[in-house]
Amino acid sequence: MQIVKYQFQQHGDERGQLVALEEFNDIPFKIKRVYYMYDTGEGVTRGYHAHKSLEQILICIHGSCKVLLDNGKEKKKVFLEKPYEGLYVPNNMWREMYDFSPDAVLMCLASEVYNEEDYIRDYEEFLKFINRK
Ligand code: TYD
């Protein structure tokens, strides 16, 4: 399984850093939704789902966290700690986010608006779904 981590351009000067993200330019899809997680409790794991068609980019814009990606055949763990790095999560990929630092802010850029129909929240169902393809 190939992990796709984008390194966004940093516009840094003596004042500090700035990152700008444009759809189809820095991000490979139209951004229809942005959401972010913060104040995540110690020991908490989030996610535990896959999407049938949604794609996303995960950016830990503050602090750090880990992401487990699982395509049903292979699992990979990715550490996110840079505000200028974006992890691409394609559709049909099981994800779990964990080991959030207390100050972590995990931002997600998503290709679709929120739609519960697009979620697969049961792991066995996920395996069946990808094996049908
Ligand atoms: P949830 O799907 O449980 O988050 P995760 O799987 O990433 O841990 O979402 C938590 C709550 O927020 C749930 O009640 C649904 C709601 N929610 C929205 O209303 N819009 C959204 O875009 C997202 C991601 C969640």
CSV table of C-alpha atoms and ligand atoms in Angstrom, one decimal:
chain,number,residue,atom,x,y,z
A,1,MET,CA,0.0,0.0,0.0
A,2,GLN,CA,1.4,3.4,-1.0
A,3,ILE,CA,1.1,6.2,1.5
A,4,VAL,CA,0.5,9.6,-0.1
A,5,LYS,CA,1.7,12.4,2.1
A,6,TYR,CA,1.6,15.9,0.5
A,7,GLN,CA,4.2,18.4,1.5
A,8,PHE,CA,2.5,21.8,1.2
A,9,GLN,CA,4.4,24.9,0.2
A,10,GLN,CA,5.2,27.0,3.2
A,11,HIS,CA,5.3,30.8,2.7
A,12,GLY,CA,7.7,31.6,5.5
A,13,ASP,CA,9.4,34.9,6.4
A,14,GLU,CA,10.5,36.6,9.5
A,15,ARG,CA,6.9,36.9,10.7
A,16,GLY,CA,6.3,33.2,10.6
A,17,GLN,CA,4.8,30.6,8.3
A,18,LEU,CA,1.7,30.5,6.2
A,19,VAL,CA,0.2,27.5,4.2
A,20,ALA,CA,-2.5,28.1,1.5
A,21,LEU,CA,-4.4,25.2,0.0
A,22,GLU,CA,-6.4,25.4,-3.2
A,23,GLU,CA,-8.7,22.7,-4.6
A,24,PHE,CA,-7.3,20.9,-7.7
A,25,ASN,CA,-4.0,22.7,-7.2
A,26,ASP,CA,-2.7,21.6,-3.8
A,27,ILE,CA,-5.6,19.3,-3.0
A,28,PRO,CA,-6.5,16.7,-5.6
A,29,PHE,CA,-10.3,17.2,-5.3
A,30,LYS,CA,-13.0,19.8,-4.9
A,31,ILE,CA,-13.1,20.7,-1.2
A,32,LYS,CA,-16.8,20.4,-0.2
A,33,ARG,CA,-16.3,20.2,3.6
A,34,VAL,CA,-13.8,21.1,6.3
A,35,TYR,CA,-13.9,19.7,9.8
A,36,TYR,CA,-11.5,19.4,12.7
A,37,MET,CA,-11.1,17.5,15.9
A,38,TYR,CA,-9.5,19.0,19.1
A,39,ASP,CA,-9.6,18.4,22.8
A,40,THR,CA,-9.4,14.7,22.0
A,41,GLY,CA,-9.1,12.7,25.3
A,42,GLU,CA,-6.1,10.7,26.2
A,43,GLY,CA,-6.3,7.1,24.9
A,44,VAL,CA,-9.2,7.9,22.5
A,45,THR,CA,-9.3,6.4,19.0
A,46,ARG,CA,-11.6,8.0,16.4
A,47,GLY,CA,-12.6,7.1,12.9
A,48,TYR,CA,-13.2,3.3,12.8
A,49,HIS,CA,-14.8,3.6,9.4
A,50,ALA,CA,-14.3,3.7,5.7
A,51,HIS,CA,-16.0,5.7,3.0
A,52,LYS,CA,-17.5,4.3,-0.2
A,53,SER,CA,-16.6,7.3,-2.3
A,54,LEU,CA,-15.4,10.2,-0.2
A,55,GLU,CA,-11.7,11.1,-0.3
A,56,GLN,CA,-9.9,13.3,2.2
A,57,ILE,CA,-6.7,14.9,3.3
A,58,LEU,CA,-5.8,14.9,7.0
A,59,ILE,CA,-3.6,17.6,8.3
A,60,CYS,CA,-2.5,17.8,12.0
A,61,ILE,CA,-2.3,21.6,12.1
A,62,HIS,CA,-1.2,21.6,15.7
A,63,GLY,CA,0.2,18.9,18.0
A,64,SER,CA,0.4,15.3,16.7
A,65,CYS,CA,-1.5,12.2,16.2
A,66,LYS,CA,-1.2,8.8,14.5
A,67,VAL,CA,-3.4,7.4,11.7
A,68,LEU,CA,-3.8,3.7,10.9
A,69,LEU,CA,-4.8,3.1,7.3
A,70,ASP,CA,-6.1,-0.4,6.3
A,71,ASN,CA,-7.1,-1.3,2.7
A,72,GLY,CA,-8.3,-4.7,3.8
A,73,LYS,CA,-5.1,-6.4,2.8
A,74,GLU,CA,-2.4,-4.2,4.3
A,75,LYS,CA,-2.2,-1.9,7.3
A,76,LYS,CA,0.1,1.1,7.6
A,77,LYS,CA,0.7,3.6,10.5
A,78,VAL,CA,1.4,7.2,9.7
A,79,PHE,CA,2.6,9.9,12.2
A,80,LEU,CA,1.2,13.4,11.6
A,81,GLU,CA,2.9,16.3,13.3
A,82,LYS,CA,3.6,19.0,10.7
A,83,PRO,CA,1.1,21.7,9.8
A,84,TYR,CA,2.4,21.6,6.3
A,85,GLU,CA,1.9,17.8,5.7
A,86,GLY,CA,-1.3,16.3,4.4
A,87,LEU,CA,-2.1,12.6,4.4
A,88,TYR,CA,-4.3,11.5,1.5
A,89,VAL,CA,-7.0,9.0,2.5
A,90,PRO,CA,-8.7,7.5,-0.6
A,91,ASN,CA,-12.1,5.9,-0.6
A,92,ASN,CA,-12.4,2.3,0.4
A,93,MET,CA,-9.8,2.8,3.1
A,94,TRP,CA,-10.4,1.9,6.8
A,95,ARG,CA,-9.0,4.6,9.1
A,96,GLU,CA,-8.4,4.9,12.8
A,97,MET,CA,-6.9,8.1,14.4
A,98,TYR,CA,-5.2,7.7,17.8
A,99,ASP,CA,-2.4,8.9,20.1
A,100,PHE,CA,-3.6,12.5,19.9
A,101,SER,CA,-1.3,14.8,21.8
A,102,PRO,CA,-3.4,17.0,24.3
A,103,ASP,CA,-2.9,20.0,22.0
A,104,ALA,CA,-3.7,18.2,18.7
A,105,VAL,CA,-5.9,19.8,16.1
A,106,LEU,CA,-6.6,17.4,13.3
A,107,MET,CA,-8.2,19.0,10.3
A,108,CYS,CA,-9.9,17.1,7.5
A,109,LEU,CA,-10.5,18.4,4.0
A,110,ALA,CA,-13.2,16.3,2.4
A,111,SER,CA,-14.5,15.8,-1.1
A,112,GLU,CA,-18.1,15.4,-0.1
A,113,VAL,CA,-20.5,16.9,2.3
A,114,TYR,CA,-21.5,14.8,5.3
A,115,ASN,CA,-23.5,11.8,4.3
A,116,GLU,CA,-24.0,8.9,6.6
A,117,GLU,CA,-24.9,6.7,3.6
A,118,ASP,CA,-21.3,6.9,2.4
A,119,TYR,CA,-19.9,5.5,5.7
A,120,ILE,CA,-19.0,1.8,6.4
A,121,ARG,CA,-18.7,1.6,10.1
A,122,ASP,CA,-18.5,-2.2,10.5
A,123,TYR,CA,-15.1,-3.8,9.7
A,124,GLU,CA,-16.6,-7.0,8.4
A,125,GLU,CA,-18.9,-5.1,6.2
A,126,PHE,CA,-15.9,-3.1,4.9
A,127,LEU,CA,-14.1,-6.3,4.0
A,128,LYS,CA,-17.1,-7.6,2.2
A,129,PHE,CA,-17.6,-4.3,0.4
A,130,ILE,CA,-14.0,-4.1,-1.0
A,131,ASN,CA,-14.0,-7.8,-1.9
A,132,ARG,CA,-17.1,-7.4,-4.0
A,133,LYS,CA,-15.2,-4.9,-6.2
B,1,TYD,P1,-18.0,10.7,13.9
B,1,TYD,O1,-18.3,10.2,12.5
B,1,TYD,O2,-18.3,9.8,15.1
B,1,TYD,O3,-16.4,11.1,14.0
B,1,TYD,P2,-15.2,10.1,13.8
B,1,TYD,O4,-15.7,8.8,13.2
B,1,TYD,O5,-14.3,10.8,12.9
B,1,TYD,O6,-14.6,9.8,15.1
B,1,TYD,O7,-18.7,12.1,14.1
B,1,TYD,C1,-19.0,12.6,15.4
B,1,TYD,C2,-20.3,13.4,15.3
B,1,TYD,O8,-20.2,14.6,14.5
B,1,TYD,C3,-21.5,12.6,14.8
B,1,TYD,O9,-22.6,12.9,15.6
B,1,TYD,C4,-21.7,13.1,13.4
B,1,TYD,C5,-21.2,14.5,13.5
B,1,TYD,N1,-20.6,15.0,12.2
B,1,TYD,C6,-21.2,15.9,11.4
B,1,TYD,O10,-22.3,16.4,11.8
B,1,TYD,N2,-20.6,16.4,10.3
B,1,TYD,C7,-19.4,15.9,9.9
B,1,TYD,O11,-18.9,16.4,8.9
B,1,TYD,C8,-18.7,14.9,10.7
B,1,TYD,C9,-17.4,14.4,10.3
B,1,TYD,C10,-19.4,14.5,11.8
